[in-house]
mmCIF file of C-alpha atoms in Angstrom:
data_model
loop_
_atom_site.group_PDB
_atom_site.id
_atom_site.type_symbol
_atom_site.label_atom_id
_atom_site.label_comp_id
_atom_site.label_asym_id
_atom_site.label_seq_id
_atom_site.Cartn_x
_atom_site.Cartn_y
_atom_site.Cartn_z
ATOM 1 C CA UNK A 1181 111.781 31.745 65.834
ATOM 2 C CA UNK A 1182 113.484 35.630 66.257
ATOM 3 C CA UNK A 1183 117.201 35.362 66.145
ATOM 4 C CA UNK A 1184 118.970 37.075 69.168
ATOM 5 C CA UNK A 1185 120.422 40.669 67.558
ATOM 6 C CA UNK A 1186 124.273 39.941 66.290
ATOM 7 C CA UNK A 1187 125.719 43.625 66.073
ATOM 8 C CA UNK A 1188 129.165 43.857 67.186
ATOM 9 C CA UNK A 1189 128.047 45.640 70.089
ATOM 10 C CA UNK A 1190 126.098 42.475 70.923
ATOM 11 C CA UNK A 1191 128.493 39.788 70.604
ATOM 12 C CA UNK A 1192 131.843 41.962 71.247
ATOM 13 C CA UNK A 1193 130.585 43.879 74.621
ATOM 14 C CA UNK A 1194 127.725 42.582 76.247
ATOM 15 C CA UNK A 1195 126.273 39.229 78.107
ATOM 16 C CA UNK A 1196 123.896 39.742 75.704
ATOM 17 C CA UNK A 1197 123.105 35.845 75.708
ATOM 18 C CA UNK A 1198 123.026 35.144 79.655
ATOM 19 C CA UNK A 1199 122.011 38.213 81.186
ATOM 20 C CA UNK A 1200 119.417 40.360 78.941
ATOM 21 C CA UNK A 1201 116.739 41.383 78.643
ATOM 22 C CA UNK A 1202 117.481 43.478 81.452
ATOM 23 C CA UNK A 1203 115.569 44.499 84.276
ATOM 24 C CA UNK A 1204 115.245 48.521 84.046
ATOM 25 C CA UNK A 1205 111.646 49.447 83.004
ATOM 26 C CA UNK A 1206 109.774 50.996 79.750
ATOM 27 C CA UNK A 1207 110.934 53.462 79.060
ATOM 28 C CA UNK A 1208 114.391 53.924 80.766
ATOM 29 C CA UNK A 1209 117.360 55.761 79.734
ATOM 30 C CA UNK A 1210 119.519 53.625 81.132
ATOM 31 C CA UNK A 1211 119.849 51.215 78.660
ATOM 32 C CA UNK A 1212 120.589 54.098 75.780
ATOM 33 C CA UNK A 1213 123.478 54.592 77.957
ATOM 34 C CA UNK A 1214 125.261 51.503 77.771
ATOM 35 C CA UNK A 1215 124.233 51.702 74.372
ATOM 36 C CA UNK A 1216 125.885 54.983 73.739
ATOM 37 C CA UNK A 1217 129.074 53.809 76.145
ATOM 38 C CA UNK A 1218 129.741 50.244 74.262
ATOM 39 C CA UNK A 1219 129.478 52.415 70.919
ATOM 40 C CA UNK A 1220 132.129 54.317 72.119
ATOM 41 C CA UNK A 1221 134.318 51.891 73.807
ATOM 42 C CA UNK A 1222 133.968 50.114 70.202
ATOM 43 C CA UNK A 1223 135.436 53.171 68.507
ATOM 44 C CA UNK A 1224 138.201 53.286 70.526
ATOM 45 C CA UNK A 1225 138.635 49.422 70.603
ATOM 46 C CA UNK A 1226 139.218 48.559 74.208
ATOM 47 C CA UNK A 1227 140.803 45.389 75.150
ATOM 48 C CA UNK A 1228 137.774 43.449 77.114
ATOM 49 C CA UNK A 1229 140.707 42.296 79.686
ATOM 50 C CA UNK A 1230 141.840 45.460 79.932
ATOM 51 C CA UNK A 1231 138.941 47.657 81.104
ATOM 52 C CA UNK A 1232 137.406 47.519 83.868
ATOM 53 C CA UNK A 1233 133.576 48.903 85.191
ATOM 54 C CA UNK A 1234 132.612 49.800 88.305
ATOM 55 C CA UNK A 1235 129.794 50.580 89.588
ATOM 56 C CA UNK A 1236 127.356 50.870 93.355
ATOM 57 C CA UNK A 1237 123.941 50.580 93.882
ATOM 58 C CA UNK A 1238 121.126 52.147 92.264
ATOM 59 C CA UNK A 1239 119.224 51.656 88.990
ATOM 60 C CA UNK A 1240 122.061 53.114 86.586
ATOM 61 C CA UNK A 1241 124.152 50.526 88.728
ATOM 62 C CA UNK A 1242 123.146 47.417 87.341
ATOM 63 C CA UNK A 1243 124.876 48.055 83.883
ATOM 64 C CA UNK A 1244 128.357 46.070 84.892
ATOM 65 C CA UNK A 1245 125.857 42.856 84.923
ATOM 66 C CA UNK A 1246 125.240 43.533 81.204
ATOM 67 C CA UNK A 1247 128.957 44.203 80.080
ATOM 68 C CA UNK A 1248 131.698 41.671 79.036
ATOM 69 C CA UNK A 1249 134.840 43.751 81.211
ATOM 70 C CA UNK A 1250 136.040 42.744 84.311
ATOM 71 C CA UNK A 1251 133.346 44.496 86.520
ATOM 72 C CA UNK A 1252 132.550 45.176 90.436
ATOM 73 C CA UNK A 1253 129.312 45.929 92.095
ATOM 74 C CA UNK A 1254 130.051 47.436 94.781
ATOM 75 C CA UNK A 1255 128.235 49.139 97.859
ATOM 76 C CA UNK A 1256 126.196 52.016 97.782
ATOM 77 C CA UNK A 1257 128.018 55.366 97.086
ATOM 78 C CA UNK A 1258 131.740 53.365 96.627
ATOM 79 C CA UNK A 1259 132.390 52.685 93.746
ATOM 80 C CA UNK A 1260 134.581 56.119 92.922
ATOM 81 C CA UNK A 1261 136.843 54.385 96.503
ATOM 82 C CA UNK A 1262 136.788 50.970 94.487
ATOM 83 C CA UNK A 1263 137.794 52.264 91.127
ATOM 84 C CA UNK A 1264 140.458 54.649 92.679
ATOM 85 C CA UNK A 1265 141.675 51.263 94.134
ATOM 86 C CA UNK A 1266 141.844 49.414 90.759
ATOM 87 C CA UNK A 1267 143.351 52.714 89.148
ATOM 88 C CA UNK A 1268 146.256 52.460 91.658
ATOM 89 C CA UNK A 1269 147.062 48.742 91.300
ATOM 90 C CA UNK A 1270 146.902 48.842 87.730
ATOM 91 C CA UNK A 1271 147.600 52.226 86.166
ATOM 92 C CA UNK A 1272 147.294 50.914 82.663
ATOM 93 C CA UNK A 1273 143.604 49.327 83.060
ATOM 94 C CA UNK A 1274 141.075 51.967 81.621
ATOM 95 C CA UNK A 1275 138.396 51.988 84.700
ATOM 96 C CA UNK A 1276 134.965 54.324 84.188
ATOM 97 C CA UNK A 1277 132.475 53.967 87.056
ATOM 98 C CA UNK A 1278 128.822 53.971 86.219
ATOM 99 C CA UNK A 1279 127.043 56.114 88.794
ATOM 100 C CA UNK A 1280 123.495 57.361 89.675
ATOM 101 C CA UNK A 1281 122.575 60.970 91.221
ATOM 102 C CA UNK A 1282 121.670 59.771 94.507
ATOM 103 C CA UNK A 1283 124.575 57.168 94.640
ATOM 104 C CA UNK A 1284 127.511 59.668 93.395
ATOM 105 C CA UNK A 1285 126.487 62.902 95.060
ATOM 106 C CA UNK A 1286 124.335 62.477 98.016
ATOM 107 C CA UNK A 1287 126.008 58.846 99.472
ATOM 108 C CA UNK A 1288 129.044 59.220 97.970
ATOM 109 C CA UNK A 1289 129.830 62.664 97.686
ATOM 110 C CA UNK A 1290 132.925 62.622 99.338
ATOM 111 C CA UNK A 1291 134.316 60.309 97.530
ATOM 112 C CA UNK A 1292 133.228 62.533 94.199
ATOM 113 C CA UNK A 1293 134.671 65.618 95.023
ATOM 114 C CA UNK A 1294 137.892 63.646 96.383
ATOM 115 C CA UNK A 1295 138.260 61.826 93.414
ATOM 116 C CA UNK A 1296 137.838 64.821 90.962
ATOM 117 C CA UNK A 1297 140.525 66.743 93.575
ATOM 118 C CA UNK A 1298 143.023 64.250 93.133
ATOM 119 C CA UNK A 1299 142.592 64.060 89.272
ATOM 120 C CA UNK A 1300 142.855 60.369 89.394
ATOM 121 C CA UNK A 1301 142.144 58.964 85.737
ATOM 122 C CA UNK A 1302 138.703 57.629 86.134
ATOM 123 C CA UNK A 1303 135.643 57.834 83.766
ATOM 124 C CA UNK A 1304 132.855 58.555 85.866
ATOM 125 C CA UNK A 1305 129.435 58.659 84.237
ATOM 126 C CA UNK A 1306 126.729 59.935 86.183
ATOM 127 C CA UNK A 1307 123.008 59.316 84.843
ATOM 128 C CA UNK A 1308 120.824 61.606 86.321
ATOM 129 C CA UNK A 1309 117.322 60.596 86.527
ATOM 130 C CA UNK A 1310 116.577 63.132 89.312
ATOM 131 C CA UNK A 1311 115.142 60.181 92.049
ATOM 132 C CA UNK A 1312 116.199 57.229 93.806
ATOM 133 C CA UNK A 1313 114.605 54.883 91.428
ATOM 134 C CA UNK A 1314 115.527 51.439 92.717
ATOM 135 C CA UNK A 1315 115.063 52.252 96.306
ATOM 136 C CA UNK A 1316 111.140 53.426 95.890
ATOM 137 C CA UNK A 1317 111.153 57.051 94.936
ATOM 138 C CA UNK A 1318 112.914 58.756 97.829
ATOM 139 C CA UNK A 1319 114.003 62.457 95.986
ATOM 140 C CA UNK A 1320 117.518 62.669 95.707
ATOM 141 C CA UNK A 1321 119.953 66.331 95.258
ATOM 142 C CA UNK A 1322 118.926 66.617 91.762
ATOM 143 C CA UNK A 1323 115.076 66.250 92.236
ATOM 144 C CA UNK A 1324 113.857 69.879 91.450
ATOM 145 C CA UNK A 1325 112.519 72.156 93.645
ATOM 146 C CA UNK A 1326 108.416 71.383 93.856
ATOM 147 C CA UNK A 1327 108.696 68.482 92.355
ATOM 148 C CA UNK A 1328 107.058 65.162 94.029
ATOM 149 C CA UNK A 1329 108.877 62.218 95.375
ATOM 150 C CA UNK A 1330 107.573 58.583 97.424
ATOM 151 C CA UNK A 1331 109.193 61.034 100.542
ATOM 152 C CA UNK A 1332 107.958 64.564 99.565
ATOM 153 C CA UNK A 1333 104.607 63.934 99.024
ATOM 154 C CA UNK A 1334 103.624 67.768 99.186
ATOM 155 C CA UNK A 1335 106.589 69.066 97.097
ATOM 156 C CA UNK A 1336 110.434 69.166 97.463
ATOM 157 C CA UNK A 1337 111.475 72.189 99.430
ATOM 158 C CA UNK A 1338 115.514 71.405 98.846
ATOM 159 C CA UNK A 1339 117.172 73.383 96.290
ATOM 160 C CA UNK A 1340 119.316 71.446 93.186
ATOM 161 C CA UNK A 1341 122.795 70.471 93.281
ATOM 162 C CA UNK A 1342 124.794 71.308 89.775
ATOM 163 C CA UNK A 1343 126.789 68.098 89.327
ATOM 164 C CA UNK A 1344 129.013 69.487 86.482
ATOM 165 C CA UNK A 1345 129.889 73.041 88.712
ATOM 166 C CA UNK A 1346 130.728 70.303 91.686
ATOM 167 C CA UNK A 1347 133.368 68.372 90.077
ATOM 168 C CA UNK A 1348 134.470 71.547 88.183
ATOM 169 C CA UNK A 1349 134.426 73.250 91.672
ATOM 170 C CA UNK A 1350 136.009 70.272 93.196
ATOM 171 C CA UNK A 1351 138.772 70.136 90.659
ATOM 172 C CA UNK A 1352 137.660 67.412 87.647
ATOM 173 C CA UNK A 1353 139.599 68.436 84.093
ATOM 174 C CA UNK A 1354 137.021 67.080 81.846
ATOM 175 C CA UNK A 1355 132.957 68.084 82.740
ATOM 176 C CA UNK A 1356 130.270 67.511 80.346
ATOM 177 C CA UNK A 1357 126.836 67.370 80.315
ATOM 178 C CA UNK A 1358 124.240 65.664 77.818
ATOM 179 C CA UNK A 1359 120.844 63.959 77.883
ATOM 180 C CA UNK A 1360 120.118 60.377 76.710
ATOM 181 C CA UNK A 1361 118.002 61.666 73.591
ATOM 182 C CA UNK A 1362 120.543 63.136 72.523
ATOM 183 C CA UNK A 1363 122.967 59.312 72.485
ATOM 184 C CA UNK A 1364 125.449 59.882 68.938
ATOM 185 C CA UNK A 1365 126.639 63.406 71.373
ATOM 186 C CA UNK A 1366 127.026 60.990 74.891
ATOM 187 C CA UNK A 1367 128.781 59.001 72.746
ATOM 188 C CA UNK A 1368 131.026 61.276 71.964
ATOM 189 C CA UNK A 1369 131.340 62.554 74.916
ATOM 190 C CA UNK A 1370 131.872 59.091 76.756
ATOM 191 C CA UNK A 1371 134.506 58.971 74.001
ATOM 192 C CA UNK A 1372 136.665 62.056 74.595
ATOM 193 C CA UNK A 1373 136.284 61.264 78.404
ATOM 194 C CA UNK A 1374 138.004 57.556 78.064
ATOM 195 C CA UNK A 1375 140.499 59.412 75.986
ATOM 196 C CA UNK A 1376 141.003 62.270 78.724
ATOM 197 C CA UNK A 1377 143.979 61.793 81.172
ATOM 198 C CA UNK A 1378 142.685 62.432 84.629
ATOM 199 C CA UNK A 1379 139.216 62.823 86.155
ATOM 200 C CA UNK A 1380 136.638 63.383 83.322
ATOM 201 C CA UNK A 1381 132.754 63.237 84.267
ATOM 202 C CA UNK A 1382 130.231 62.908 81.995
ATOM 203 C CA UNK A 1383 126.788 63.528 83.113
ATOM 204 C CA UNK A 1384 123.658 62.260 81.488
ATOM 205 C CA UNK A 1385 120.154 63.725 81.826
ATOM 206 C CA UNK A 1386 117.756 60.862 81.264
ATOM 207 C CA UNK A 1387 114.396 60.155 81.855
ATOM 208 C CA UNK A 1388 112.600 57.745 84.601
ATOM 209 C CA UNK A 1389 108.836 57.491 83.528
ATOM 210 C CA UNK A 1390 108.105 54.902 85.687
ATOM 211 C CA UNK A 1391 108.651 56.665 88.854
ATOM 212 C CA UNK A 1392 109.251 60.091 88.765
ATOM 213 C CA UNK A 1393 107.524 60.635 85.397
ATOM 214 C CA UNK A 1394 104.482 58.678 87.132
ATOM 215 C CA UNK A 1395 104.502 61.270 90.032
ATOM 216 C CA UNK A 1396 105.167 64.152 88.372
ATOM 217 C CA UNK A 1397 102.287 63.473 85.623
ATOM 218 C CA UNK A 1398 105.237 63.704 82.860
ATOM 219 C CA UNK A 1399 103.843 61.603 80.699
ATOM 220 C CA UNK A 1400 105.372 58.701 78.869
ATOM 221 C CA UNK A 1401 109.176 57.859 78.121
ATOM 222 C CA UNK A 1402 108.333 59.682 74.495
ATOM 223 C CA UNK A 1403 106.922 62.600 76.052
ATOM 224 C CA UNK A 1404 109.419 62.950 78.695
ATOM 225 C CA UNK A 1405 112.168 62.303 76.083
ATOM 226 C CA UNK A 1406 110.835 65.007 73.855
ATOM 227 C CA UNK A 1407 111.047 67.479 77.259
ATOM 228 C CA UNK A 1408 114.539 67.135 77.458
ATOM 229 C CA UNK A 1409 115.088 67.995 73.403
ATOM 230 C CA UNK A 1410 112.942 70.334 74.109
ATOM 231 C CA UNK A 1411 114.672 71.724 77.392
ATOM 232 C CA UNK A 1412 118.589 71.845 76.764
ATOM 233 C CA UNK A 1413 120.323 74.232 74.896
ATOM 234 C CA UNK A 1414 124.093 73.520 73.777
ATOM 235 C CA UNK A 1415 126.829 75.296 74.826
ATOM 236 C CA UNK A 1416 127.307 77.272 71.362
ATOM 237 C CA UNK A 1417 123.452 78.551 71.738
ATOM 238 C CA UNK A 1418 123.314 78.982 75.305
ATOM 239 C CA UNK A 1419 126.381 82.052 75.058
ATOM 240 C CA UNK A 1420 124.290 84.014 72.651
ATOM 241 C CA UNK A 1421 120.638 84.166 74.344
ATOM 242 C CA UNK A 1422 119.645 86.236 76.848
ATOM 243 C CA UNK A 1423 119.614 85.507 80.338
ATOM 244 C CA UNK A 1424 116.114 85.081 80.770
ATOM 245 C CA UNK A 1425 115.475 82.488 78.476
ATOM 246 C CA UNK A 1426 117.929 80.037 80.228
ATOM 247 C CA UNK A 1427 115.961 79.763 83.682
ATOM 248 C CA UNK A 1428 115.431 76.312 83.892
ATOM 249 C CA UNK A 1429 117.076 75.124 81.115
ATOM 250 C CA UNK A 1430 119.533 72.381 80.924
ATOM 251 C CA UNK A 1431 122.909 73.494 79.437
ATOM 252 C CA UNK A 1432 124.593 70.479 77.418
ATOM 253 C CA UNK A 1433 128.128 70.371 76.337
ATOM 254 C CA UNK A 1434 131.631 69.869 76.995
ATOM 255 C CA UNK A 1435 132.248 72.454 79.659
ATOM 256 C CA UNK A 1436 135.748 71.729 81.325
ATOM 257 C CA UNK A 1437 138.581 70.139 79.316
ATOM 258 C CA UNK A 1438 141.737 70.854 80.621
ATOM 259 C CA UNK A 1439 145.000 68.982 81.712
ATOM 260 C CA UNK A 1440 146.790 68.680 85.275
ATOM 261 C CA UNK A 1441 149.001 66.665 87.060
ATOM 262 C CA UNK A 1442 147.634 63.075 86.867
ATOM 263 C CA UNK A 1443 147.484 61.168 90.377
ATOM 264 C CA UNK A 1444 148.974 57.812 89.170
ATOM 265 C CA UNK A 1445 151.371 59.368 87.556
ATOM 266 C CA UNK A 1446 152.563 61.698 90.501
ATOM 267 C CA UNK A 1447 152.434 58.439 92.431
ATOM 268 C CA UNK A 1448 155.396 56.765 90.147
ATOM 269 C CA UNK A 1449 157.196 59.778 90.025
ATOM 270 C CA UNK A 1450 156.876 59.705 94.444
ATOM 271 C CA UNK A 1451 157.846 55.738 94.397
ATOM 272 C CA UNK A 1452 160.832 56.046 91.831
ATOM 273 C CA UNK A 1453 162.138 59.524 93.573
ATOM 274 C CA UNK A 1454 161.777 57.684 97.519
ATOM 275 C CA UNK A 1455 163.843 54.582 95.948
ATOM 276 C CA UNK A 1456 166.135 56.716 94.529
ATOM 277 C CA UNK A 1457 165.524 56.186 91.075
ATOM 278 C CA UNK A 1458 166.298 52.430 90.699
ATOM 279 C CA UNK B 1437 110.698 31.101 74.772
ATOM 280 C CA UNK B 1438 113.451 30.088 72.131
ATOM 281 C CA UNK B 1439 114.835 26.718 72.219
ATOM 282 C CA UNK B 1440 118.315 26.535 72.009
ATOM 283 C CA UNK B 1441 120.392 23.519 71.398
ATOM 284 C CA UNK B 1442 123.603 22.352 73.750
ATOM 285 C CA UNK B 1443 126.900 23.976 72.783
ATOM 286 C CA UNK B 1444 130.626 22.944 73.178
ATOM 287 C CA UNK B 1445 132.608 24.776 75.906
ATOM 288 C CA UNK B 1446 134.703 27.038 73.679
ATOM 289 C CA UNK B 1447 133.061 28.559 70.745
ATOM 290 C CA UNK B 1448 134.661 30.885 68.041
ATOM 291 C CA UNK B 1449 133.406 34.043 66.856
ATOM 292 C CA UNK B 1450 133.951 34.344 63.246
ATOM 293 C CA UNK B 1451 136.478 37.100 63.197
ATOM 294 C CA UNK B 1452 138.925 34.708 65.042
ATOM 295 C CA UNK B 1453 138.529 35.878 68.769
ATOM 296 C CA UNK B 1454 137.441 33.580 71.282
ATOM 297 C CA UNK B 1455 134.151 34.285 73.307
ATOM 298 C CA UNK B 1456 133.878 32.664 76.828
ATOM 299 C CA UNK B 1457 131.079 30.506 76.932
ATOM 300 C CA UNK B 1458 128.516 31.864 79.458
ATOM 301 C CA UNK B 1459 128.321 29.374 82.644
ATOM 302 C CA UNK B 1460 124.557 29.541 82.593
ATOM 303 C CA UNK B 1461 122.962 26.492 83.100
ATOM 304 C CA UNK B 1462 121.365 26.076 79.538
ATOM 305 C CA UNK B 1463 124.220 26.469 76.872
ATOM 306 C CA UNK B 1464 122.593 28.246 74.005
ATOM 307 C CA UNK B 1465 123.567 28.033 70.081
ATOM 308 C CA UNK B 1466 124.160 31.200 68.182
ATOM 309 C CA UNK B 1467 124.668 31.372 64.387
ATOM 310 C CA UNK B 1468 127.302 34.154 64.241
ATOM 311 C CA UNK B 1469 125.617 35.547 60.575
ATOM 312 C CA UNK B 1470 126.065 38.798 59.243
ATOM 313 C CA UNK B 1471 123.165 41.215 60.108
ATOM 314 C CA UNK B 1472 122.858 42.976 56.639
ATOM 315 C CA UNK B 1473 122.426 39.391 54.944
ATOM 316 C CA UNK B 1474 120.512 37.894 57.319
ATOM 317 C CA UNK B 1475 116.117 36.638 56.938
ATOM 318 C CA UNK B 1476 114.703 39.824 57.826
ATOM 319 C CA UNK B 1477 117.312 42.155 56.546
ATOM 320 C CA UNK B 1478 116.487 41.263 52.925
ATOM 321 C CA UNK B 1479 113.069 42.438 53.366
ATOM 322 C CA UNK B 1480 113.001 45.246 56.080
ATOM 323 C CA UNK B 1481 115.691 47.918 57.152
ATOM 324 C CA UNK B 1482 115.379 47.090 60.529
ATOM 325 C CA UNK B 1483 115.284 43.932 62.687
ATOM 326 C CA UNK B 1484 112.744 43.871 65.713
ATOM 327 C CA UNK B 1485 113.882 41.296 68.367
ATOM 328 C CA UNK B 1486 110.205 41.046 70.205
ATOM 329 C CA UNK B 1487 111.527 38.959 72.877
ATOM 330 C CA UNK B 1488 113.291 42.230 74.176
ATOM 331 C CA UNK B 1489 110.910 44.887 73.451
ATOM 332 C CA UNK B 1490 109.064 46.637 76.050
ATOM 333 C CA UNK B 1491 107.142 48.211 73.848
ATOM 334 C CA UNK B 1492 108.404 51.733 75.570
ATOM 335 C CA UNK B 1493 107.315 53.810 71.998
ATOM 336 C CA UNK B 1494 110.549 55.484 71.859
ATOM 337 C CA UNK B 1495 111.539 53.948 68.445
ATOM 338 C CA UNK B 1496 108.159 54.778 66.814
ATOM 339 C CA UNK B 1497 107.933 58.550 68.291
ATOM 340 C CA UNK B 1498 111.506 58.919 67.296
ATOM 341 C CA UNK B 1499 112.020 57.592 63.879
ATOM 342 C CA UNK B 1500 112.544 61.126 61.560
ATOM 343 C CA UNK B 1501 110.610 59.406 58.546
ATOM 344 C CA UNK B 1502 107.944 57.678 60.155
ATOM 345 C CA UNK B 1503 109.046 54.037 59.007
ATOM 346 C CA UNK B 1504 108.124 52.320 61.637
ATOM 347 C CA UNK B 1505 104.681 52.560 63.672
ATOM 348 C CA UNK B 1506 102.567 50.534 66.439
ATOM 349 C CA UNK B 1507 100.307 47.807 66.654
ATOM 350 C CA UNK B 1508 97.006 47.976 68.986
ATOM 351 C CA UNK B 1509 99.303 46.812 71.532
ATOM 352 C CA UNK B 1510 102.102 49.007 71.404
ATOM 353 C CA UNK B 1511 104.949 46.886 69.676
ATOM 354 C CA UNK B 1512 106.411 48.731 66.694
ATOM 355 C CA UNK B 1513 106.416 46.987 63.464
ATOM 356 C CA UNK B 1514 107.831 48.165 60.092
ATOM 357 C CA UNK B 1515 104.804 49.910 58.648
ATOM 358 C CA UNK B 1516 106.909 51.730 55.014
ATOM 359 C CA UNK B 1517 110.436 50.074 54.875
ATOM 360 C CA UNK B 1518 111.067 51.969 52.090
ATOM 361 C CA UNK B 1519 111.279 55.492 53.868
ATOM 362 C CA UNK B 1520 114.108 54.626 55.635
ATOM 363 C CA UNK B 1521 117.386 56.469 55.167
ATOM 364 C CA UNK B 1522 119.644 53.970 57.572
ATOM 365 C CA UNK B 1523 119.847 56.915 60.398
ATOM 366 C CA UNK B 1524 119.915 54.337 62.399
ATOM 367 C CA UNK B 1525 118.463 56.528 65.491
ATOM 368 C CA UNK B 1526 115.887 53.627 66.070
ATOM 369 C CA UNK B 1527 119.022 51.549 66.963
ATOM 370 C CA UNK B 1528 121.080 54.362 69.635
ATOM 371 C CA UNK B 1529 117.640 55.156 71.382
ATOM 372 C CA UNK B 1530 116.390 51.952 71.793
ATOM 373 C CA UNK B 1531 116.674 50.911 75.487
ATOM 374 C CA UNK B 1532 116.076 47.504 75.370
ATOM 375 C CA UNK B 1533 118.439 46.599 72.269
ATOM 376 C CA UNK B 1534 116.158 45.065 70.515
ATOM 377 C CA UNK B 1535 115.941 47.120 67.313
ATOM 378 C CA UNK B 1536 118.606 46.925 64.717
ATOM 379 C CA UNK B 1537 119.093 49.540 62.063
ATOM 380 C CA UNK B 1538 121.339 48.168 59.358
ATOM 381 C CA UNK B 1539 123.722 49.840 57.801
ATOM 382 C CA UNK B 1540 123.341 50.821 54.027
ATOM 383 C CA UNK B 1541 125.519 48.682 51.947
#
């Protein structure tokens, strides 16, 4: 008889004894997420009682299930309104909201760019696996152009959103982008984004073989894995080639981190001024 | 399936903090032992938890010095332990969580 895995990130973080294996499929990125996020919650050595996940509906969705915070599964597209509601209760808690592409920027996109206007202090990380993967394989913003989806079955003719030039558009002080093969720099990045006061975003790239890779004739989670070493350049190279070798390329890095007026904080400043500083 | 034996309500975890028992049903027993002294440790660099494993191919197309490789059908297994430098990328790109890399001591 196999022993369960005891790693610290087992025992410390996850529901690792009532709840796993989990249900994404072969091949999935998801998972090397909430690897890469309870590495870096470990660094930083979050309370359990203190932190808090949210998350709506989609694939990506289902991590809270697997994590050992106090967590919310909420409706599709509202978990940003949820965690902005926890945030405001209790300022101290450390809240990140685990988010899909369809579920942050096509459902709730208003509640994105609202969130990242406000510069609330919320850890949203977005995993982008370019479909609506639960659901069936309707294409979501991010599905390319010409690619194939369960509801484009002659091509997509809609052209990409840019997550990371939304939120920076919309106002969000920490952007950064990553894929899941590349999981020590998402944890990293997951890392300086806890750390960050006020809206950070960290979005990662990752791979869906099942579904999209199945329709798309990408090949296996390996292969598709491999594309996306293969396919982003970091921030450091991407300055120095020329323009033409960038078309279609996926840019990694941290590309915003700045600091602004944090909402929370505004908000105690508003309630101490109206009572007249009692 | 593993067959676990019944468990008190309150359990400690050896560095002193107290982990809720799950409320599942079936109350499962889990030997809190250190994972570089533990069975399978002694003998191999990595631990493969087949209960979890998909047998996705990530950790076998990944590993930089080719320790580990696949059976006929698919699971990895640790084909030259003695290749491995503790990089422990097996362990971060492993979906599932059910391949440990341990640590050199």
């Amino acid at each position: 008889m196999q022993k369960i895995p005891q790693k610290i990130i087992h025992t410390r973080y996850l529901r690792h004894r009532k709840k796993f294996p989990h249900v994404w499929c072969p091949g999935c990125s998801n998972g090397i997420v909430l690897g890469a996020i309870m590495r870096a919650v470990d660094e930083l050595k979050f309370k359990r009682s203190n932190t808090a996940m949210v998350s709506g509906i989609g694939c990506s969705s289902r991590m809270p299930v697997y994590v050992d915070f106090n967590t919310l599964h909420s409706l599709h597209g509202r978990a940003i309104a949820y965690a902005t509601g926890i945030k405001m209760f209790k300022p101290e808690m450390d809240v990140m909201v685990v988010t899909g592409d369809g579920d942050a920027t096509a459902i709730g996109g208003n509640h994105f760019i609202h969130a990242a206007r406000r510069n609330i202090d919320l850890t949203v990380i977005l995993i982008n696996n370019n479909i609506y993967g639960m659901t069936g394989g309707q294409y979501s913003p991010t599905t390319p152009t010409g690619d194939i989806a369960t509801t484009t079955p002659y091509g997509n003719i809609d052209p990409v959103f840019d997550i990371c030039e939304l939120a920076m558009g919309a106002g969000a002080t920490f952007v950064a982008r990553t894929t899941a093969y590349h999981a020590l720099e998402a944890q990293s990045f997951i890392k300086q984004a806890l750390e960050h006061k006020g809206f950070s975003l960290v979005e990662i790239i990752s791979a869906c073989p099942v579904i999209y890779g199945k329709l798309n004739k990408k090949g296996d989670a390996p292969a598709m894995m491999n594309a996306m070493k293969k396919n982003s350049i970091s921030l450091k190279a991407w300055e120095k080639l020329p323009e033409d070798k960038l078309k279609g390329k996926i840019k990694r890095g941290i590309l915003r981190n700045e600091d602004r007026p944090e909402y929370t904080d505004e908000y105690a400043k508003l309630v101490q001024k109206v009572q007249g500083g009692k | 399936m593993h067959q676990y034996k019944k468990l008190n309500d309150v359990e400690k975890h050896k560095e002193g903090t107290i982990i809720r028992t799950d409320d599942s049903p079936v109350k499962m027993e889990v030997e809190y032992t250190d994972v570089k002294t533990e069975g399978d440790y002694k003998k191999s660099p990595v631990y493969i938890f087949h209960d979890w494993c998909v047998k996705c191919g990530i950790c076998v197309a990944f590993c930089p010095t080719g320790v580990l490789a696949r059976k006929p059908d698919g699971s990895p297994y640790v084909k030259n332990p003695e290749k491995c430098t503790h990089c422990e990328t097996c362990d971060r790109l492993c979906p599932n969580f059910a391949i440990t890399g341990a640590k050199k001591k």
